[in-house]
Structures are given as structure tokens and as C-alpha cells.
Short mmCIF file of C-alpha atoms in Angstrom, two decimals:
data_model
loop_
_atom_site.label_atom_id
_atom_site.label_comp_id
_atom_site.label_asym_id
_atom_site.label_seq_id
_atom_site.Cartn_x
_atom_site.Cartn_y
_atom_site.Cartn_z
CA MET A 1 31.71 62.71 6.92
CA GLN A 2 27.94 64.77 7.50
CA GLY A 3 24.88 62.59 7.58
CA LYS A 4 21.45 63.04 5.97
CA LYS A 5 18.51 60.95 7.13
CA ASP A 6 16.05 60.96 4.26
CA TYR A 7 12.81 59.32 5.30
CA GLN A 8 10.15 56.76 3.66
CA GLU A 9 7.21 54.91 4.62
CA LYS A 10 8.07 51.40 4.54
CA LEU A 11 4.84 49.11 3.29
CA PHE A 12 5.81 46.27 6.17
CA ALA A 13 7.39 46.77 9.23
CA SER A 14 8.39 44.83 11.93
CA PHE A 15 7.70 46.50 15.09
CA GLN A 16 7.26 45.28 18.97
CA LEU A 17 6.45 47.90 21.71
CA SER A 18 7.69 45.94 24.16
CA GLU A 19 11.27 45.87 23.02
CA ARG A 20 10.65 50.06 22.74
CA ILE A 21 9.57 50.55 26.11
CA PRO A 22 12.43 51.00 28.95
CA LYS A 23 12.30 48.46 31.66
CA GLY A 24 12.21 51.32 33.98
CA ASN A 25 9.05 52.74 32.91
CA PHE A 26 6.48 53.86 34.89
CA TYR A 27 3.36 52.12 32.72
CA ARG A 28 5.66 49.16 32.14
CA ARG A 29 5.97 48.45 36.12
CA LEU A 30 2.58 49.22 36.02
CA LYS A 31 1.22 46.54 34.02
CA GLU A 32 3.77 44.10 35.73
CA SER A 33 2.67 45.12 39.21
CA ILE A 34 -1.42 45.09 38.72
CA ASP A 35 -3.84 42.33 37.98
CA LEU A 36 -7.11 43.56 36.98
CA GLU A 37 -8.59 39.98 36.25
CA PHE A 38 -11.11 39.63 38.33
CA LEU A 39 -12.84 42.66 37.06
CA TYR A 40 -14.35 39.82 34.83
CA PRO A 41 -16.35 37.90 36.29
CA LEU A 42 -17.48 41.12 38.65
CA THR A 43 -18.67 42.98 35.65
CA LYS A 44 -19.78 40.24 33.47
CA GLY A 45 -23.63 40.70 35.07
CA PHE A 46 -24.01 44.39 33.25
CA TYR A 47 -23.44 42.74 29.61
CA GLY A 48 -25.77 40.92 27.69
CA ASP A 49 -25.18 37.49 25.73
CA SER A 50 -25.59 39.10 22.20
CA GLY A 51 -24.59 41.88 20.67
CA GLN A 52 -21.08 44.21 19.73
CA LYS A 53 -18.46 43.24 22.14
CA SER A 54 -17.95 46.45 24.35
CA ILE A 55 -14.90 47.70 25.87
CA ASP A 56 -12.97 45.32 27.95
CA PRO A 57 -13.43 46.32 31.99
CA VAL A 58 -9.51 46.00 32.64
CA VAL A 59 -8.83 48.14 29.42
CA PHE A 60 -11.07 51.13 30.86
CA PHE A 61 -10.01 51.15 34.31
CA LYS A 62 -6.41 51.72 32.70
CA LEU A 63 -7.71 54.10 30.42
CA CYS A 64 -8.95 55.73 33.47
CA LEU A 65 -6.33 55.52 35.94
CA VAL A 66 -3.57 56.63 32.72
CA GLY A 67 -6.15 60.03 32.90
CA TYR A 68 -5.97 60.50 36.86
CA LEU A 69 -1.64 59.68 36.47
CA GLU A 70 -1.68 62.36 33.64
CA ASN A 71 -4.18 65.06 35.51
CA ILE A 72 -6.32 64.80 32.37
CA ILE A 73 -10.20 64.96 33.45
CA SER A 74 -12.09 65.14 29.82
CA ASP A 75 -12.11 61.73 28.22
CA ARG A 76 -11.77 63.28 24.53
CA LYS A 77 -8.47 64.34 25.23
CA LEU A 78 -7.23 61.51 27.08
CA MET A 79 -8.01 58.96 24.01
CA GLU A 80 -5.92 61.72 21.84
CA HIS A 81 -3.18 61.69 24.79
CA CYS A 82 -3.33 57.96 24.94
CA SER A 83 -3.20 57.66 20.76
CA MET A 84 0.63 59.22 21.04
CA ARG A 85 2.05 57.19 24.05
CA LEU A 86 4.09 54.03 22.97
CA ASP A 87 4.18 53.67 27.06
CA ILE A 88 0.28 53.90 27.51
CA LEU A 89 -0.38 51.69 24.43
CA TYR A 90 1.65 48.86 26.05
CA LEU A 91 -0.06 49.16 29.21
CA ILE A 92 -3.93 48.89 27.93
CA GLY A 93 -2.66 45.85 25.52
CA TYR A 94 -3.19 47.94 22.20
CA ASP A 95 -0.74 47.95 19.42
CA ILE A 96 0.11 51.13 17.53
CA ASP A 97 -2.20 49.96 14.13
CA GLU A 98 -5.12 49.23 16.51
CA GLU A 99 -7.90 51.88 16.76
CA LEU A 100 -8.74 52.84 20.65
CA PRO A 101 -12.17 52.92 22.14
CA TRP A 102 -14.19 56.10 21.39
CA HIS A 103 -14.31 58.37 23.95
CA SER A 104 -17.60 58.29 24.52
CA THR A 105 -17.50 54.45 25.86
CA ILE A 106 -15.20 55.77 28.48
CA SER A 107 -18.03 57.58 29.88
CA ARG A 108 -20.90 55.33 28.85
CA THR A 109 -18.92 52.50 30.70
CA ARG A 110 -18.16 54.64 33.97
CA GLN A 111 -22.02 54.97 34.21
CA LEU A 112 -22.88 51.67 33.49
CA PHE A 113 -20.52 50.12 36.19
CA PRO A 114 -21.85 50.95 40.07
CA GLU A 115 -19.64 52.34 42.67
CA ASN A 116 -19.04 49.11 44.68
CA VAL A 117 -16.86 47.85 41.26
CA PHE A 118 -15.03 51.15 41.65
CA GLU A 119 -14.41 50.62 45.32
CA GLU A 120 -13.38 47.07 44.43
CA VAL A 121 -10.60 48.24 42.85
CA PHE A 122 -9.94 50.86 45.30
CA THR A 123 -9.46 47.68 47.90
CA LYS A 124 -7.47 45.38 45.77
CA VAL A 125 -4.80 48.29 45.02
CA LEU A 126 -5.11 48.99 49.00
CA SER A 127 -4.54 45.46 49.70
CA MET A 128 -1.00 45.52 47.37
CA CYS A 129 -0.08 48.30 50.00
CA VAL A 130 -0.23 46.40 52.81
CA GLU A 131 1.34 43.49 51.23
CA ARG A 132 4.36 45.64 50.80
CA GLY A 133 4.15 46.60 54.26
CA MET A 134 3.15 50.79 53.39
CA VAL A 135 0.08 50.61 56.08
CA SER A 136 0.49 50.62 59.58
CA GLY A 137 -3.36 51.46 60.28
CA HIS A 138 -2.91 52.05 63.76
CA THR A 139 -3.32 56.05 63.08
CA GLN A 140 -5.72 57.39 60.39
CA ALA A 141 -5.60 61.01 59.69
CA ILE A 142 -9.30 62.60 58.16
CA ASP A 143 -10.04 65.81 56.36
CA SER A 144 -12.32 67.11 54.03
CA ALA A 145 -12.05 69.68 50.63
CA PRO A 146 -14.89 70.77 48.45
CA VAL A 147 -14.27 70.06 44.72
CA LYS A 148 -16.15 71.92 42.10
CA ALA A 149 -18.94 70.31 40.31
CA ASN A 150 -19.66 70.12 37.17
CA ALA A 151 -22.57 72.91 36.96
CA SER A 152 -22.66 76.60 36.85
CA MET A 153 -23.96 78.92 39.68
CA ASP A 154 -25.55 81.11 36.57
CA THR A 155 -27.97 78.28 36.11
CA LEU A 156 -29.47 78.42 39.61
CA GLU A 157 -32.94 78.41 39.59
CA LEU A 158 -35.27 79.36 42.67
CA LYS A 159 -36.86 76.68 44.72
CA VAL A 160 -40.46 76.97 44.65
CA PRO A 161 -42.69 77.24 47.91
CA GLU A 162 -46.42 76.07 48.28
CA GLU A 163 -47.74 79.50 48.79
CA GLU A 164 -47.32 81.97 45.73
CA LEU A 165 -43.84 82.85 44.77
CA ASP A 166 -43.51 86.51 44.75
CA GLU A 167 -45.47 86.40 48.09
CA HIS A 168 -42.91 84.29 49.15
CA LEU A 169 -39.62 86.36 47.36
CA ARG A 170 -41.02 89.85 49.55
CA LYS A 171 -41.21 87.73 52.91
CA VAL A 172 -37.73 85.95 51.66
CA ARG A 173 -35.33 88.31 50.28
CA VAL A 174 -34.60 91.66 48.23
CA LEU A 175 -35.83 90.93 44.39
CA SER A 176 -32.61 91.35 42.33
CA ALA A 177 -33.24 91.71 38.29
CA MET A 178 -32.69 88.26 37.89
CA ASP A 179 -35.19 87.00 40.24
CA LYS A 180 -37.79 89.76 38.82
CA LYS A 181 -37.25 88.18 34.88
CA GLY A 182 -37.97 85.26 36.79
CA GLU A 183 -35.94 83.35 34.66
CA PRO A 184 -31.68 82.48 35.39
CA HIS A 185 -28.86 83.78 33.62
CA ARG A 186 -28.31 81.04 31.69
CA LYS A 187 -30.79 78.19 31.08
CA SER A 188 -29.34 74.34 31.79
CA LYS A 189 -29.82 71.89 29.04
CA GLY A 190 -32.22 69.67 31.15
CA ASP A 191 -33.61 69.67 34.71
CA ARG A 192 -32.26 66.58 36.23
CA SER A 193 -34.07 67.62 39.91
CA ASP A 194 -36.89 65.48 41.56
CA LYS A 195 -39.64 67.71 43.08
CA GLY A 196 -38.14 67.34 46.59
CA GLN A 197 -35.10 69.16 45.52
CA ARG A 198 -37.31 72.41 43.78
CA SER A 199 -39.41 72.77 47.20
CA VAL A 200 -38.53 75.28 50.11
CA SER A 201 -37.98 72.47 52.68
CA ALA A 202 -36.31 75.52 54.98
CA SER A 203 -38.29 76.50 58.10
CA LYS A 204 -39.35 80.60 58.78
CA ASN A 205 -36.54 81.13 61.06
CA GLU A 206 -34.21 79.65 58.62
CA LEU A 207 -35.51 81.88 56.14
CA ALA A 208 -35.37 85.07 57.99
CA ALA A 209 -31.76 84.60 58.49
CA ILE A 210 -31.11 84.32 55.07
CA LYS A 211 -33.33 87.58 54.26
CA GLY A 212 -31.23 89.18 57.09
CA ARG A 213 -27.78 87.88 55.46
CA ASN A 214 -29.82 89.23 52.08
CA LYS A 215 -29.58 93.08 53.28
CA LYS A 216 -25.77 92.52 55.47
CA TRP A 217 -24.26 91.21 51.72
CA ALA A 218 -26.20 94.16 49.57
CA LYS A 219 -24.35 96.60 51.80
CA ASP A 220 -20.71 95.32 51.42
CA GLN A 221 -20.90 93.83 48.07
CA ASP A 222 -18.28 95.40 46.33
CA GLN A 223 -15.28 94.19 48.76
CA ARG A 224 -16.25 90.63 48.14
CA PRO A 225 -14.35 88.15 46.33
CA GLY A 226 -15.78 87.71 42.94
CA ALA A 227 -18.08 90.54 43.40
CA LYS A 228 -18.07 91.78 39.46
CA ASN A 229 -19.50 88.52 38.41
CA LYS A 230 -22.80 88.69 37.04
CA GLY A 231 -23.92 85.48 39.35
CA ALA A 232 -22.21 87.06 42.46
CA LYS A 233 -24.88 87.44 44.97
CA TYR A 234 -25.86 86.05 48.05
CA THR A 235 -27.42 82.57 47.43
CA SER A 236 -28.42 79.66 49.95
CA ASN A 237 -29.71 75.78 49.45
CA LYS A 238 -32.53 76.48 51.23
CA THR A 239 -33.74 78.65 48.34
CA HIS A 240 -32.01 77.92 45.23
CA TYR A 241 -31.18 74.35 43.56
CA SER A 242 -29.29 73.74 40.46
CA PRO A 243 -31.26 72.12 37.44
CA THR A 244 -28.28 70.51 35.78
CA ASP A 245 -27.10 68.93 38.77
CA PRO A 246 -28.99 68.68 41.96
CA ASP A 247 -26.41 66.79 44.44
CA ALA A 248 -23.85 69.61 43.78
CA ARG A 249 -24.63 72.19 46.56
CA ILE A 250 -23.67 76.18 46.86
CA SER A 251 -20.26 76.50 49.56
CA VAL A 252 -17.85 78.96 49.88
CA LYS A 253 -14.32 78.77 51.63
CA PRO A 254 -12.84 82.13 53.40
CA GLY A 255 -11.68 84.47 51.07
CA LYS A 256 -13.09 82.49 47.79
CA ALA A 257 -16.18 82.76 45.65
CA ARG A 258 -19.58 80.67 46.11
CA LYS A 259 -19.23 77.57 43.79
CA LEU A 260 -21.40 74.41 43.32
CA ASN A 261 -19.16 71.88 44.85
CA TYR A 262 -18.84 68.14 46.07
CA LEU A 263 -17.35 67.33 49.76
CA SER A 264 -13.95 64.89 49.52
CA GLN A 265 -14.19 63.11 52.67
CA LEU A 266 -10.34 61.71 52.59
CA SER A 267 -8.68 59.50 54.97
CA VAL A 268 -4.93 58.34 54.72
CA ASP A 269 -2.54 56.29 56.94
CA THR A 270 0.13 58.03 58.67
CA ALA A 271 2.62 55.32 58.23
CA ASN A 272 3.47 56.10 54.24
CA HIS A 273 0.56 58.55 53.53
CA VAL A 274 -1.26 55.72 51.52
CA ILE A 275 -5.32 56.64 51.19
CA THR A 276 -7.23 54.11 52.86
CA ASP A 277 -10.98 55.04 52.51
CA ILE A 278 -12.27 58.32 50.13
CA ARG A 279 -16.09 59.02 49.76
CA ALA A 280 -18.59 62.20 47.98
CA TYR A 281 -20.63 63.66 50.02
CA HIS A 282 -23.11 66.80 49.66
CA ALA A 283 -21.07 69.88 50.28
CA ASP A 284 -23.68 71.57 52.49
CA GLY A 285 -23.25 69.05 54.98
CA LYS A 286 -21.10 69.13 58.08
CA ASP A 287 -17.82 66.91 58.71
CA ASN A 288 -18.76 66.15 62.58
CA GLN A 289 -22.17 64.67 60.86
CA GLN A 290 -20.32 62.74 58.56
CA LEU A 291 -18.12 61.30 60.58
CA PRO A 292 -19.34 57.94 62.14
CA ASP A 293 -20.01 56.93 58.31
CA ILE A 294 -16.98 57.53 57.65
CA VAL A 295 -15.48 55.67 60.92
CA GLN A 296 -17.87 52.62 60.33
CA ARG A 297 -16.40 52.03 56.88
CA LEU A 298 -12.77 52.37 57.37
CA ARG A 299 -12.62 50.11 60.24
CA ALA A 300 -14.29 47.66 58.84
CA ARG A 301 -12.13 47.92 55.66
CA LEU A 302 -8.98 48.11 58.01
CA TRP A 303 -10.11 44.89 59.66
CA LYS A 304 -10.60 42.98 56.71
CA GLN A 305 -6.72 43.84 55.52
CA GLY A 306 -5.87 42.17 59.34
CA LEU A 307 -4.89 45.75 60.72
CA VAL A 308 -6.14 47.35 64.19
CA TRP A 309 -6.70 51.10 64.14
CA GLU A 310 -5.94 52.63 67.83
CA ASN A 311 -5.80 56.42 66.70
CA CYS A 312 -8.39 58.95 64.77
CA VAL A 313 -6.98 62.43 63.70
CA ALA A 314 -9.09 65.03 62.57
CA ASP A 315 -9.48 68.83 62.74
CA THR A 316 -11.77 71.01 64.85
CA GLY A 317 -14.51 70.73 62.03
CA TYR A 318 -15.58 67.10 63.16
CA SER A 319 -15.32 67.99 67.28
CA SER A 320 -18.96 67.11 68.59
CA GLY A 321 -19.54 65.18 72.11
CA GLU A 322 -21.83 62.46 70.47
CA ASN A 323 -18.57 61.90 67.96
CA TYR A 324 -16.17 61.51 70.98
CA ALA A 325 -18.59 59.30 72.99
CA PHE A 326 -19.04 57.19 69.78
CA LEU A 327 -15.29 56.61 68.80
CA GLU A 328 -14.87 55.72 72.79
CA ASP A 329 -17.40 53.39 72.46
CA ILE A 330 -15.76 51.06 69.47
CA GLY A 331 -12.20 51.56 71.02
CA LEU A 332 -10.47 54.40 69.28
CA LYS A 333 -8.76 57.32 70.51
CA SER A 334 -9.73 60.46 69.33
CA PHE A 335 -7.46 63.42 68.53
CA ILE A 336 -9.91 65.88 68.01
CA PRO A 337 -9.37 69.73 68.93
CA PRO A 338 -12.98 70.78 70.59
CA HIS A 339 -14.52 74.01 69.24
CA GLY A 340 -13.70 77.29 70.82
CA THR A 341 -17.28 77.93 71.92
CA TYR A 342 -16.87 74.55 74.44
CA LYS A 343 -16.97 75.22 77.91
CA GLY A 344 -17.48 72.49 80.70
CA GLY A 345 -20.07 74.94 82.34
CA PRO A 346 -19.96 78.56 83.80
CA THR A 347 -16.79 80.42 84.32
CA GLY A 348 -15.41 80.02 88.27
CA PHE A 349 -17.76 77.18 88.67
CA THR A 350 -16.68 73.74 90.13
CA TYR A 351 -17.78 70.72 88.84
CA ASN A 352 -17.98 67.63 91.17
CA GLY A 353 -18.16 64.57 88.94
CA THR A 354 -18.80 62.01 92.14
CA GLU A 355 -22.21 64.11 92.50
CA ASP A 356 -22.87 65.36 89.53
CA HIS A 357 -23.28 69.03 90.32
CA TYR A 358 -21.59 72.46 90.29
CA ILE A 359 -20.21 74.57 93.13
CA CYS A 360 -20.64 78.30 92.38
CA PRO A 361 -17.73 80.59 93.32
CA GLN A 362 -19.42 81.09 97.27
CA GLY A 363 -19.52 77.77 97.49
CA LYS A 364 -23.39 76.84 96.70
CA VAL A 365 -24.50 73.67 95.06
CA ILE A 366 -25.88 74.00 91.71
CA PRO A 367 -27.74 70.53 91.17
CA PHE A 368 -28.17 68.45 88.33
CA THR A 369 -31.91 68.44 87.11
CA LYS A 370 -32.73 66.80 83.81
CA VAL A 371 -31.41 65.70 80.41
CA PHE A 372 -33.13 67.31 77.03
CA ASN A 373 -32.16 67.85 73.27
CA ASP A 374 -31.63 71.45 72.50
CA HIS A 375 -34.04 72.57 69.82
CA ARG A 376 -31.08 75.31 68.19
CA THR A 377 -28.29 72.31 68.04
CA GLY A 378 -30.28 69.07 67.95
CA THR A 379 -27.47 68.16 70.92
CA LYS A 380 -28.42 65.87 73.92
CA LYS A 381 -27.52 68.41 77.19
CA LYS A 382 -27.91 68.73 80.81
CA ALA A 383 -29.68 71.30 83.03
CA TYR A 384 -28.44 72.76 86.08
CA ARG A 385 -30.90 74.72 88.42
CA ALA A 386 -30.54 76.21 91.89
CA SER A 387 -33.41 77.16 94.23
CA SER A 388 -34.03 81.07 94.68
CA LEU A 389 -33.33 80.64 98.44
CA ILE A 390 -29.89 79.76 97.51
CA CYS A 391 -28.96 82.81 95.50
CA LYS A 392 -31.04 85.22 98.20
CA GLY A 393 -28.37 87.83 99.42
CA CYS A 394 -25.71 86.56 97.76
CA PRO A 395 -22.97 89.61 96.96
CA LEU A 396 -22.56 88.07 93.76
CA LYS A 397 -26.19 88.21 92.78
CA SER A 398 -26.52 90.79 90.39
CA THR A 399 -23.28 90.10 87.98
CA CYS A 400 -24.02 86.16 88.07
CA LEU A 401 -27.95 85.93 87.43
CA GLY A 402 -28.63 88.98 85.97
CA LYS A 403 -32.67 89.51 85.54
CA VAL A 404 -33.81 86.12 86.83
CA ASN A 405 -34.22 85.17 90.57
CA GLU A 406 -32.34 81.82 90.42
CA LYS A 407 -29.17 80.34 88.38
CA GLN A 408 -29.59 77.55 85.99
CA PHE A 409 -27.66 77.05 83.49
CA SER A 410 -27.22 74.02 80.32
CA VAL A 411 -23.87 71.78 79.50
CA THR A 412 -23.22 69.34 77.24
CA TYR A 413 -24.48 65.79 77.93
CA TYR A 414 -20.81 64.46 76.81
CA ARG A 415 -18.51 66.69 78.97
CA THR A 416 -17.11 63.44 80.37
CA GLU A 417 -16.09 62.37 76.82
CA TYR A 418 -14.80 66.16 76.13
CA GLU A 419 -12.49 66.27 79.08
CA ARG A 420 -10.75 63.29 78.00
CA ASN A 421 -10.35 64.58 74.44
CA ILE A 422 -8.99 67.70 75.33
CA LYS A 423 -6.43 66.08 78.32
CA ARG A 424 -5.37 64.03 75.18
CA VAL A 425 -5.17 66.80 72.46
CA ASN A 426 -3.27 68.82 74.68
CA SER A 427 -0.27 65.99 75.82
CA LYS A 428 2.79 65.62 74.18
CA LEU A 429 1.23 63.06 71.72
CA GLY A 430 -1.34 64.86 70.71
CA ARG A 431 0.88 67.53 69.93
CA TYR A 432 2.11 65.16 67.92
CA MET A 433 -0.60 63.99 66.17
CA LYS A 434 -1.17 67.52 65.03
CA GLY A 435 1.77 67.73 63.31
CA LYS A 436 0.86 64.16 61.84
CA ARG A 437 -2.12 65.25 60.56
CA GLN A 438 -0.79 68.97 58.78
CA SER A 439 2.10 66.59 57.25
CA THR A 440 -0.17 63.94 56.15
CA VAL A 441 -3.77 64.20 54.89
CA GLU A 442 -3.38 67.75 53.59
CA PRO A 443 -0.57 67.58 51.26
CA VAL A 444 -2.49 64.21 50.05
CA PHE A 445 -5.26 66.55 49.26
CA GLY A 446 -3.25 68.94 47.72
CA THR A 447 -2.21 66.15 45.39
CA LEU A 448 -5.19 65.01 44.42
CA THR A 449 -6.45 68.44 43.95
CA GLN A 450 -3.54 69.53 41.78
CA PHE A 451 -2.29 67.07 39.59
CA MET A 452 -4.36 64.02 39.91
CA GLY A 453 -7.41 64.86 37.72
CA LEU A 454 -9.22 65.90 41.12
CA ARG A 455 -9.27 70.00 40.81
CA LYS A 456 -13.18 69.36 39.09
CA ILE A 457 -15.71 66.43 39.17
CA ASN A 458 -16.85 65.90 35.13
CA THR A 459 -19.77 63.93 35.90
CA LEU A 460 -23.17 64.74 37.18
CA GLY A 461 -24.56 63.39 40.30
CA LEU A 462 -23.09 62.26 43.83
CA ALA A 463 -23.06 58.51 42.52
CA GLN A 464 -20.04 59.21 39.70
CA ALA A 465 -18.92 61.92 41.39
CA ASN A 466 -17.81 58.65 44.10
CA LYS A 467 -16.30 57.17 41.20
CA VAL A 468 -14.33 59.86 40.23
CA MET A 469 -12.78 60.16 43.27
CA HIS A 470 -12.39 56.57 43.79
CA LEU A 471 -10.26 56.39 40.73
CA SER A 472 -8.60 59.52 41.75
CA ALA A 473 -7.04 57.84 45.14
CA ILE A 474 -6.68 54.27 43.00
CA ALA A 475 -4.13 56.28 40.59
CA TYR A 476 -2.51 58.27 44.03
CA ASN A 477 -1.81 54.65 45.37
CA LEU A 478 -0.44 53.00 42.79
CA LYS A 479 2.09 55.54 42.37
CA LYS A 480 3.05 55.32 45.98
CA TYR A 481 3.41 51.61 45.57
CA LEU A 482 5.79 51.46 42.61
CA LYS A 483 7.70 54.48 44.32
CA PHE A 484 7.70 52.68 47.79
CA GLU A 485 11.09 50.73 48.76
CA ARG A 486 10.26 48.01 51.57
CA LYS A 487 11.16 49.03 55.01
CA ARG A 488 10.30 48.81 58.50
CA SER A 489 7.81 51.66 59.40
CA LYS A 490 9.29 53.77 62.14
CA SER A 491 6.68 53.15 64.44
CA GLY A 492 6.61 49.94 64.83
CA ALA A 493 3.31 48.87 64.30
CA GLY A 494 2.43 45.85 61.80
CA ARG A 495 0.26 43.38 61.01
CA LEU A 496 -1.91 41.95 63.85
CA ASP A 497 -1.16 38.83 65.03
CA LEU A 498 -3.76 36.82 66.62
CA ALA A 499 -2.97 37.50 70.26
CA ALA A 500 -3.45 40.82 69.70
CA LEU A 501 -6.64 40.14 67.25
CA VAL A 502 -8.38 37.97 69.94
CA LYS A 503 -8.09 40.67 72.88
CA SER A 504 -9.03 43.75 71.15
CA GLU A 505 -12.30 41.86 70.05
CA LEU A 506 -13.19 40.71 73.36
CA GLN A 507 -12.12 43.87 74.62
CA TYR A 508 -14.56 45.89 72.58
CA LEU A 509 -17.39 43.09 73.27
CA PHE A 510 -17.04 43.14 76.73
CA GLY A 511 -17.10 47.18 77.08
CA THR A 512 -19.93 47.40 74.82
CA CYS A 513 -21.93 44.47 77.07
CA ILE A 514 -21.40 46.40 80.06
CA LYS A 515 -22.71 49.65 78.42
CA HIS A 516 -25.86 47.78 76.80
CA ARG A 517 -25.17 49.12 73.27
CA ASN A 518 -25.94 47.64 70.28
CA LEU A 519 -22.38 48.64 68.45
CA VAL A 520 -21.37 45.51 67.62
CA PRO A 521 -20.01 46.00 63.69
CA ARG A 522 -20.84 44.16 61.12
CA PHE A 523 -18.24 43.06 58.82
#
């Protein structure tokens, strides 16, 4: 017989969320797996002793994690989404007839808690992954990617130099229609920058280089991506700033238009692709400048988890002699390809490491003279110079010396560290590590940006961007944690036992004492 359902709301009903949520539901399993009770004593100092009760810190973090698990970056849309999902209500401990927190409460609480609170939650989740055997610790892959900031290129304003503004503009760049008016395309609601961010700090040489790039930009503007955009012009962090978000920086990727971005530095354990470290940096910084900070922070975190870090894998952007020496000093093996511009010395010259000199193709010795800092790059170099008498009468003099009368050149101070790293990179293990990096950290970045709410930073300021990145990484690790089945890593590397721990630390301390370096990490 045909059935017909007549709906009539009941005045009273007996309903329990726990009976309606399936046993295998993701959020039910998440509720049973994670314990955030430690947040109460950790965040107690940020609240007063009287007044209206604020949102429960555990509920706040669970709501934030739901946003990144569901790829929702808007707090308003997040609360609308949660109100329609029984499993999410069960996760945060709200019944169907309870009113959820107002969306503005989420953003205010995010600003209230400092960065270390979010890092504590990240470390807690990482500890859960370590206890389940998901993290080996011995090989970490490091990479970076720009993440769009919550600011528009249309609101960019010119930095004010000490001299007359119009006179400065005539020196530095071709005046555009926007600059002649003295106003941006769209005025920002409020200027959050300080005096230092509004002032020109670039040198005359840097400003001259910007002027040259402006002229070149004007010639082939139509061929550039985003050329039809009203804001498509050459801009530089040395001449422009964002009043909306002064911490955001102009950056560009090949084939992409210029945007205001943050730089996300990510470290991933190669065993099961668990994120071990993430942090926000200014987008105009270089990867090789940020590597020491990343390594020191990550090494301390792994140490506290009882794990030994042996191999540091990264791409060419992290290459520098200082970084190779730094990693060797703390006992890490670097698998970082050098820049294509690196040369161990002039072509055809042979290096003698014992005597520290070069031998030219004619068998003449080019001795070491001094160590100096290159003013252009700020790097440490060694100078080699031969007397003019040595090169006198040489058949290769015209091609080897050019207009000078004696052979002189400079080589990086860290040549030995470069050569050791190159040997590791070109080895069989080095080729394996390259494949590991490409199949580990790069897919993780793609997952975060496309599916875990990191396609755009919806906050303002570097500190707030760091919180957003930590929340996205926490959500990623939790999803990995719930999917993982306990199994032994193929690499055979496990938790650090006491003997290996003592041996590793003694080797490090002994090596640093010999080199008279004060690089003992503080944990």
C-alpha cells in the first residue's frame, strides 16, 4: 500500500545527539581522540574574574579546526555551517536547541590568545602522532609557498622619502596617472602602518635599479600576466607599502601577477607526511635567510619528542655556504642543491686544499691573500691573487687576465662545505632524497592551500597569520592521525633510545668544543 508522510512538529521530543551520530563518523572519532582540557589553565590568565562568560576555549579551538577541515575561511559562514551539522554540534558539545557563539566571538578570541597558545595545541597534536608511530624524525623536508594576504594591491601607497616627494618620484620612477593624483585606486579604511613602514629605506643603488626595471616594465607591459588590471604596474616593497596590512609584502611567482602575500615555511616528516613545523614570514624574505630560524625551532621540538633529526632536505632556494656550515655544526646532513651560479674557482684551475691555493692551467700557483665580506651580497669570501711577475710572458695572459696585469679572483669562504653537500646531493641517497622532497612537502602544501583553508589569510598582521597557519596544520595532522593505521616505518627509524640519545649529544658537544663555537641549543 502506498505510504504518505504527514509532518507535524511535536511540542515535546526525546532526542540525543549521541544516538544519531554513527560510530564511524569523523567528528565522533575526533571527539574521542583529542583531549584539549589543558587549554583551561593555559588560557585562564587572559580572562577577568568577573563579567559575562566568554566562549569556552576548547569550543573555540574545535570550531576553528572545523573551519579548516571543511575548508571554510569565513567565521560567519563557519557558524552557519556548524548550525546545520549534527556531528559538528556533537563535537563541540552543543545540543540542537542551544544557540551557537556569535561569529565575531571567534575573531575576537583569536586575537585574544597569543601565538604560543596555538603552538601548544600544534605540539599536543604532534605528540599524539609521535605516540602512534607516525613520525620518524630522522628526515625532514622543508619548503615554502606564498599565501595571499587579506589586502588589495589597489590600496598600496607610496613610501614617503625624507626629500621632497615629487622630486623623489622623478628620480626613481616614471609618474603614473595614479601617482600624479597622489591617491591609490582605493583608499584603505585605516592605516595600520608605523613610521618605519611608511618611509623609504632603500639605498640609491636599489632605487636606481627599480627605475630601470620600471622602464623595462613599460615596454612589454601588454605581455605580462594581469596587464589589463587597473593595478598592473611595477611595484616594489622598497617604494610601496600596504596601509591595510603593513606586514603583507609584494611578491610574485613566474607566470603570476604581483600580489600581497605572506610566506609560509613548512617542515614535513618524510615517514608519513606529518607536519612538524609551520610559520608565517614576510614574503619579501629569502628562504636561505630563514633556514637557521626554522632549523633551530624544529630541532628543539623534535628533541622534546625524543626524536633525532639527521637529514635536512630542501630545494635550491635554501642554498648558501653559511647554511651548509650551520647545519654541519649542529650535526645535520644537508641535501640542498646549490645555485647554478656556484663555482669552486675559475674554470681550468685546480684547488689544493692542503696549501689553500689554486694552480692555473700553466702550473703557476695562485696563493690565498685575505678573507673579506662582499658588500654586494653580504657573504663571506676568500681572495686569491698572484703577482704580475708570475703571469708575465704567459701564452694565456690575454684570455686569462683581460685588462689587468695579475690574476685575482674570489671564492666563497665555505667552499669545503659546498663540495661536501654537492657530493651528498649527487649520490644515490641524494637522488632518493630529492624524490622524497618532491613527493612529500609539495603535495602537503597543495592540500593545505586547496582543501584546508590556507588559500588566503583572513586576518591582518604577521602574528595573526601565524595562528591561521598553525590551525591549518593542526587540522591536517588530525586528519592524518585518524586515518593512520599503526605500522612500522619502512625506514626502520623509530624512537630514540637512551644510548643513542647520549651518544648523539656527546658527539655534538665534543665537535662544538673543538671548533670553539657557542652553538649549543637551548631547549
